[in-house]
CSV table of C-alpha atoms in Angstrom, one decimal:
chain,number,residue,atom,x,y,z
A,1,MET,CA,0.0,0.0,0.0
A,2,GLN,CA,1.6,3.2,-1.2
A,3,VAL,CA,2.3,5.9,1.4
A,4,VAL,CA,0.8,9.2,0.5
A,5,SER,CA,0.2,12.5,2.4
A,6,ASP,CA,-3.2,13.6,3.3
A,7,SER,CA,-3.1,16.4,0.7
A,8,ASN,CA,-2.2,13.9,-2.1
A,9,TYR,CA,-4.9,11.4,-1.4
A,10,LYS,CA,-7.4,11.0,-4.2
A,11,CYS,CA,-10.5,8.9,-3.6
A,12,THR,CA,-10.9,6.2,-6.3
A,13,LEU,CA,-14.4,5.1,-5.4
A,14,SER,CA,-17.0,5.0,-8.1
A,15,ARG,CA,-20.1,7.2,-7.5
A,16,GLU,CA,-22.2,4.2,-6.6
A,17,SER,CA,-19.5,2.9,-4.1
A,18,LEU,CA,-19.2,6.4,-2.5
A,19,GLU,CA,-22.9,6.5,-2.0
A,20,LYS,CA,-22.7,3.0,-0.4
A,21,ALA,CA,-19.9,4.2,1.8
A,22,LYS,CA,-22.0,7.1,3.0
A,23,ARG,CA,-25.1,5.0,3.5
A,24,GLU,CA,-23.5,1.9,5.2
A,25,LEU,CA,-20.1,3.1,6.6
A,26,ASN,CA,-21.0,6.6,7.7
A,27,GLU,CA,-18.3,8.0,5.5
A,28,ASP,CA,-18.5,11.8,4.8
A,29,PRO,CA,-16.0,13.1,2.2
A,30,ASP,CA,-16.1,16.5,3.9
A,31,THR,CA,-14.9,15.1,7.2
A,32,ARG,CA,-12.8,12.1,6.0
A,33,LEU,CA,-9.4,13.8,6.6
A,34,ILE,CA,-10.5,15.0,10.0
A,35,GLU,CA,-11.4,11.4,11.0
A,36,VAL,CA,-8.0,10.2,9.7
A,37,LYS,CA,-6.2,12.9,11.7
A,38,THR,CA,-8.1,12.0,14.8
A,39,LEU,CA,-7.2,8.4,14.6
A,40,ARG,CA,-3.6,9.2,13.8
A,41,THR,CA,-3.3,11.4,16.9
A,42,ARG,CA,-4.6,8.6,19.1
A,43,LEU,CA,-2.2,6.1,17.7
A,44,GLU,CA,0.8,8.3,18.1
A,45,LYS,CA,0.1,8.4,21.8
A,46,VAL,CA,0.1,4.6,22.3
A,47,PRO,CA,3.2,3.7,24.3
A,48,GLY,CA,5.7,1.5,22.5
A,49,LEU,CA,3.7,1.5,19.2
A,50,LYS,CA,5.3,2.6,15.9
A,51,ALA,CA,2.3,2.5,13.6
A,52,ARG,CA,1.9,3.5,10.1
A,53,THR,CA,-0.3,6.6,10.2
A,54,ASP,CA,-0.6,7.7,6.5
A,55,ILE,CA,-4.1,8.0,5.1
A,56,ASN,CA,-3.9,5.0,2.8
A,57,PHE,CA,-3.2,2.8,5.8
A,58,LEU,CA,-5.7,4.3,8.3
A,59,LEU,CA,-8.7,4.8,6.1
A,60,PRO,CA,-9.4,1.1,5.6
A,61,PHE,CA,-9.6,0.7,9.4
A,62,LEU,CA,-12.1,3.5,9.7
A,63,ARG,CA,-14.2,2.1,6.8
A,64,ALA,CA,-14.1,-1.4,8.3
A,65,ARG,CA,-15.5,-0.1,11.6
A,66,LYS,CA,-18.0,2.4,10.0
A,67,PHE,CA,-16.0,5.4,11.1
A,68,ASP,CA,-16.4,4.6,14.8
A,69,GLN,CA,-13.2,6.1,16.2
A,70,GLU,CA,-13.0,3.7,19.2
A,71,ARG,CA,-13.6,0.6,17.2
A,72,ALA,CA,-11.2,1.7,14.4
A,73,PHE,CA,-8.5,2.5,17.1
A,74,GLN,CA,-8.9,-1.0,18.6
A,75,LEU,CA,-8.7,-2.6,15.2
A,76,VAL,CA,-5.4,-1.0,14.5
A,77,LYS,CA,-4.1,-2.1,17.9
A,78,ASN,CA,-5.3,-5.7,17.2
A,79,TYR,CA,-3.5,-5.5,13.8
A,80,TYR,CA,-0.2,-4.8,15.5
A,81,GLU,CA,-0.7,-6.9,18.7
A,82,VAL,CA,-1.3,-10.1,16.7
A,83,ARG,CA,1.9,-9.6,14.9
A,84,ARG,CA,3.8,-9.5,18.2
A,85,GLU,CA,1.9,-12.3,19.8
A,86,SER,CA,2.1,-14.8,16.8
A,87,PRO,CA,5.7,-14.6,15.4
A,88,GLU,CA,5.2,-18.1,13.9
A,89,ILE,CA,2.9,-16.5,11.4
A,90,PHE,CA,4.0,-12.9,11.1
A,91,ASP,CA,7.8,-13.0,11.3
A,92,ASP,CA,9.4,-12.0,7.9
A,93,LEU,CA,5.9,-11.8,6.4
A,94,LYS,CA,6.0,-11.4,2.6
A,95,PRO,CA,4.5,-13.1,-0.4
A,96,SER,CA,7.6,-15.1,-1.4
A,97,ARG,CA,7.2,-17.0,1.9
A,98,VAL,CA,3.9,-18.5,0.8
A,99,GLN,CA,4.8,-19.2,-2.9
A,100,HIS,CA,4.3,-22.9,-2.2
A,101,VAL,CA,0.8,-22.3,-1.0
A,102,ILE,CA,-0.1,-20.3,-4.1
A,103,ASP,CA,1.6,-22.9,-6.3
A,104,ASP,CA,-0.4,-25.7,-4.7
A,105,GLY,CA,-3.7,-23.9,-5.6
A,106,ILE,CA,-4.9,-23.6,-2.0
A,107,ILE,CA,-6.0,-19.9,-2.4
A,108,GLU,CA,-7.3,-18.1,-5.4
A,109,VAL,CA,-8.6,-14.6,-5.9
A,110,LEU,CA,-11.2,-14.5,-8.6
A,111,LYS,CA,-11.2,-11.9,-11.4
A,112,GLU,CA,-14.8,-10.8,-11.0
A,113,ARG,CA,-16.7,-9.6,-7.9
A,114,ASP,CA,-20.0,-11.1,-6.6
A,115,ASN,CA,-23.4,-9.6,-7.0
A,116,GLN,CA,-22.8,-7.3,-4.0
A,117,GLY,CA,-19.5,-6.0,-5.3
A,118,CYS,CA,-17.4,-8.2,-2.9
A,119,ARG,CA,-14.0,-9.5,-3.8
A,120,VAL,CA,-14.1,-13.3,-3.9
A,121,LEU,CA,-11.5,-15.7,-2.5
A,122,VAL,CA,-11.7,-19.4,-3.1
A,123,VAL,CA,-9.8,-21.5,-0.4
A,124,ARG,CA,-9.1,-25.2,-1.1
A,125,PRO,CA,-7.6,-26.7,2.1
A,126,GLY,CA,-7.9,-30.2,0.7
A,127,LYS,CA,-4.9,-29.4,-1.4
A,128,TRP,CA,-2.8,-28.8,1.7
A,129,ASP,CA,-0.1,-31.4,2.4
A,130,PRO,CA,0.6,-31.3,6.2
A,131,ASP,CA,3.7,-33.5,5.6
A,132,ARG,CA,5.2,-30.6,3.6
A,133,TYR,CA,4.3,-27.5,5.7
A,134,SER,CA,2.5,-26.6,8.9
A,135,VAL,CA,-1.0,-25.4,9.4
A,136,GLN,CA,0.3,-21.9,10.2
A,137,GLU,CA,0.8,-21.5,6.5
A,138,MET,CA,-3.0,-21.2,6.1
A,139,PRO,CA,-3.5,-18.0,8.2
A,140,ARG,CA,-0.2,-16.6,7.0
A,141,SER,CA,-1.1,-16.9,3.3
A,142,THR,CA,-4.7,-15.8,3.8
A,143,TYR,CA,-3.6,-12.8,5.8
A,144,LEU,CA,-1.1,-11.8,3.1
A,145,LEU,CA,-3.7,-12.0,0.3
A,146,MET,CA,-6.3,-10.1,2.3
A,147,ALA,CA,-3.7,-7.4,3.2
A,148,LYS,CA,-3.1,-7.0,-0.5
A,149,LEU,CA,-6.8,-6.7,-1.2
A,150,VAL,CA,-7.1,-3.9,1.4
A,151,GLU,CA,-5.3,-1.7,-1.1
A,152,GLU,CA,-8.5,-1.7,-3.2
A,153,GLU,CA,-10.8,1.0,-2.1
A,154,GLU,CA,-13.8,-0.7,-3.8
A,155,THR,CA,-13.0,-3.8,-1.7
A,156,GLN,CA,-12.8,-1.7,1.5
A,157,VAL,CA,-16.4,-0.6,0.9
A,158,HIS,CA,-18.0,-3.7,-0.5
A,159,GLY,CA,-16.0,-6.3,1.4
A,160,VAL,CA,-14.9,-9.9,0.8
A,161,HIS,CA,-16.7,-13.1,0.0
A,162,ILE,CA,-14.9,-16.3,0.9
A,163,ILE,CA,-15.7,-19.7,-0.7
A,164,ASN,CA,-14.2,-22.6,1.3
A,165,ASP,CA,-14.1,-25.7,-1.0
A,166,LEU,CA,-13.6,-28.7,1.3
A,167,SER,CA,-13.4,-31.3,-1.5
A,168,GLY,CA,-10.5,-33.7,-0.8
A,169,ILE,CA,-10.0,-32.7,2.8
A,170,THR,CA,-9.1,-35.7,5.0
A,171,LEU,CA,-9.2,-36.5,8.7
A,172,LYS,CA,-5.4,-36.5,8.6
A,173,GLN,CA,-5.5,-32.8,7.7
A,174,VAL,CA,-8.2,-32.0,10.3
A,175,SER,CA,-6.0,-33.7,13.0
A,176,HIS,CA,-3.4,-31.0,12.5
A,177,ILE,CA,-6.0,-28.2,13.0
A,178,GLY,CA,-6.2,-27.7,16.8
A,179,PRO,CA,-7.9,-24.9,18.7
A,180,THR,CA,-4.8,-22.7,18.6
A,181,ALA,CA,-4.6,-22.6,14.8
A,182,ALA,CA,-8.4,-22.2,14.5
A,183,ARG,CA,-8.4,-19.3,16.9
A,184,GLN,CA,-5.6,-17.6,15.1
A,185,TYR,CA,-7.3,-17.9,11.8
A,186,VAL,CA,-10.7,-16.7,13.0
A,187,HIS,CA,-9.1,-13.8,15.0
A,188,ILE,CA,-7.2,-12.6,12.0
A,189,MET,CA,-10.3,-12.7,9.8
A,190,GLN,CA,-12.8,-11.0,12.1
A,191,ASP,CA,-10.7,-8.9,14.5
A,192,VAL,CA,-7.5,-7.9,12.6
A,193,ILE,CA,-7.8,-7.4,8.9
A,194,PRO,CA,-9.5,-4.1,8.0
A,195,LEU,CA,-12.0,-5.6,5.6
A,196,ARG,CA,-15.7,-6.5,5.8
A,197,LEU,CA,-16.2,-10.3,5.7
A,198,LYS,CA,-19.7,-10.2,4.0
A,199,ARG,CA,-20.3,-13.9,3.1
A,200,TYR,CA,-18.6,-17.2,3.8
A,201,ASP,CA,-19.7,-20.2,1.8
A,202,TYR,CA,-18.7,-23.8,2.5
A,203,VAL,CA,-19.0,-26.2,-0.4
A,204,ASN,CA,-18.4,-30.0,-0.7
A,205,GLU,CA,-18.4,-30.5,3.0
A,206,PRO,CA,-17.2,-33.9,4.1
A,207,SER,CA,-19.2,-36.3,6.4
A,208,PHE,CA,-17.0,-35.2,9.3
A,209,PHE,CA,-17.7,-31.5,8.7
A,210,ASP,CA,-19.3,-31.0,12.1
A,211,VAL,CA,-16.0,-32.0,13.8
A,212,LEU,CA,-14.1,-29.5,11.7
A,213,PHE,CA,-16.6,-26.7,12.0
A,214,THR,CA,-16.9,-27.1,15.8
A,215,ILE,CA,-13.1,-26.3,16.1
A,216,PHE,CA,-13.7,-22.9,14.3
A,217,LYS,CA,-17.2,-21.9,15.4
A,218,GLN,CA,-16.3,-21.6,19.1
A,219,PHE,CA,-14.2,-18.5,18.2
A,220,MET,CA,-16.7,-16.9,15.8
A,221,LYS,CA,-18.8,-14.0,16.6
A,222,GLU,CA,-22.6,-14.4,16.0
A,223,LYS,CA,-22.4,-11.8,13.2
A,224,LEU,CA,-19.9,-14.0,11.3
A,225,VAL,CA,-21.9,-17.2,12.0
A,226,LYS,CA,-25.0,-15.7,10.4
A,227,ARG,CA,-23.1,-15.0,7.2
A,228,ILE,CA,-22.0,-18.7,6.7
A,229,TYR,CA,-23.8,-20.8,4.1
A,230,LEU,CA,-23.5,-24.6,3.8
A,231,ASN,CA,-23.9,-25.7,0.2
A,232,GLY,CA,-22.9,-29.3,0.1
A,233,SER,CA,-22.3,-30.4,-3.5
A,234,LYS,CA,-25.1,-28.2,-4.9
A,235,PHE,CA,-24.2,-24.7,-5.9
A,236,ASP,CA,-27.6,-23.1,-6.3
A,237,LYS,CA,-27.3,-20.8,-3.3
A,238,LEU,CA,-23.7,-19.9,-4.3
A,239,HIS,CA,-24.8,-19.0,-7.9
A,240,GLU,CA,-27.5,-16.7,-6.4
A,241,SER,CA,-24.8,-14.6,-4.9
A,242,MET,CA,-22.5,-14.6,-7.9
A,243,ASN,CA,-22.9,-15.1,-11.7
A,244,PRO,CA,-21.7,-18.7,-12.4
A,245,ASP,CA,-20.1,-17.3,-15.6
A,246,PHE,CA,-17.5,-15.8,-13.3
A,247,LEU,CA,-16.9,-18.8,-11.1
A,248,PRO,CA,-14.4,-21.6,-11.8
A,249,THR,CA,-15.6,-24.8,-13.4
A,250,ASP,CA,-15.2,-26.8,-10.2
A,251,LEU,CA,-17.8,-24.5,-8.6
A,252,GLY,CA,-20.3,-25.0,-11.4
A,253,GLY,CA,-19.0,-22.0,-13.3
A,254,GLN,CA,-17.5,-21.2,-16.7
A,255,GLN,CA,-14.0,-20.0,-15.8
A,256,LYS,CA,-10.8,-22.1,-15.6
A,257,PRO,CA,-9.5,-22.4,-12.1
A,258,TYR,CA,-6.6,-20.0,-11.2
A,259,ALA,CA,-7.4,-17.7,-14.2
A,260,ASN,CA,-6.5,-14.5,-12.4
A,261,LYS,CA,-2.8,-14.7,-13.0
A,262,GLU,CA,-2.3,-11.0,-13.3
A,263,TRP,CA,-3.5,-10.4,-9.7
A,264,ILE,CA,-1.2,-13.2,-8.4
A,265,GLN,CA,1.8,-11.8,-10.3
A,266,ASP,CA,1.2,-8.4,-8.8
A,267,PHE,CA,0.8,-10.0,-5.3
A,268,MET,CA,4.0,-12.0,-5.7
A,269,SER,CA,6.0,-9.0,-6.8
A,270,SER,CA,5.2,-7.0,-3.6
A,271,ASP,CA,7.8,-8.4,-1.3
A,272,LEU,CA,9.4,-5.0,-0.8
A,273,GLN,CA,6.2,-3.4,0.2
A,274,PHE,CA,5.5,-6.0,2.9
A,275,THR,CA,9.1,-5.8,4.1
A,276,GLU,CA,8.6,-2.1,4.7
A,277,ASP,CA,5.4,-2.7,6.5
A,278,ASN,CA,7.1,-5.3,8.7
A,279,LYS,CA,9.2,-2.4,10.2
A,280,TYR,CA,6.2,-1.1,12.0
A,281,GLY,CA,4.7,-2.5,15.2
A,282,PHE,CA,5.1,-2.6,19.0
A,283,VAL,CA,8.6,-1.9,20.1
A,284,SER,CA,7.9,-2.4,23.7
A,285,MET,CA,4.7,-2.5,25.7
A,286,THR,CA,3.7,-4.6,28.7
A,287,LEU,CA,0.7,-6.7,28.0
A,288,ASN,CA,-2.2,-5.6,30.2
A,289,THR,CA,-4.1,-7.8,32.5
A,290,GLU,CA,-6.9,-8.4,30.0
A,291,LYS,CA,-4.4,-9.7,27.4
A,292,GLN,CA,-2.8,-11.9,29.9
A,293,ASP,CA,-6.1,-13.3,31.0
A,294,SER,CA,-6.9,-14.0,27.3
A,295,ARG,CA,-3.7,-16.0,27.0
A,296,ASN,CA,-4.6,-18.0,30.1
A,297,ILE,CA,-7.9,-18.8,28.6
A,298,ASP,CA,-6.3,-19.8,25.3
A,299,ALA,CA,-4.0,-22.2,27.3
A,300,GLY,CA,-7.1,-23.8,28.8
A,301,ILE,CA,-8.7,-24.1,25.4
A,302,GLN,CA,-5.6,-25.7,24.0
A,303,GLY,CA,-5.9,-28.3,26.7
A,304,LEU,CA,-9.4,-29.1,25.5
A,305,GLY,CA,-8.0,-29.5,22.0
A,306,GLY,CA,-6.6,-33.0,22.5
A,307,THR,CA,-9.9,-34.5,21.4
A,308,PHE,CA,-9.4,-33.1,17.9
A,309,LYS,CA,-5.7,-33.7,17.8
A,310,LYS,CA,-6.0,-37.4,18.5
A,311,LEU,CA,-8.5,-38.4,15.9
A,312,GLU,CA,-8.2,-42.0,14.8
A,313,LEU,CA,-7.0,-41.9,11.2
């Protein structure tokens, strides 16, 4: 995401998207810069935090939280706190580190948007080989792609639609997904990335889907759960949300899978950009009691995770 000064910022939203931003996100072009400056001032006062404070970075956080200053402020803090607390995911974070995930076809960004204007990601965890790389590669790669999508102002307003294709997933793979990994993934998706997660489709769910979904659902907010659709092997509901002409053939569409090569090439060429972003974050700050309590709770949850980690394969 390019760093620009407030005076050089140019809104790229279409007229329709700007109207949607006003209607749904409480965005006012006349006070937009004031809102950014207010958030910037608050962040500059956080002890130990070296945050990016340019308008291109802060505006997505305001939009993601409907220009509620308190919620946007907390979202930025979450963004940097999770980087400090999960080094196994965020250390040396850049696209070249997830090249193998992209090459394996686990995540795809479609060329076209859905009927609501959302960017569409297709995730295929059944293609993941746990003998080759760890489950942490899933939240790492998803985060990186989503962080790249944040650059698109249209996506900031309309949000993201995720299609999780579970064809080919096995109990062996599920056995590697404990509560810790599930919590990290859900936390990143709903509490860290400054994008609106508008719809989440599961397709081709296996017979043991309830086991898999239980691991993740315990960490989901009710708002996210209500946006989940279970499709099985029928894509009628999915096609109601997106023109099948724009979907890949394995989802009942007309496009070849992994057709959006231009976007992936742009993503894979942005190592330098992410390396620069990695220079920001918490330098030093004692975790407050609330955060420590959260970690203690997580430890307890991990203790409950043995049931899932010891599945008979």
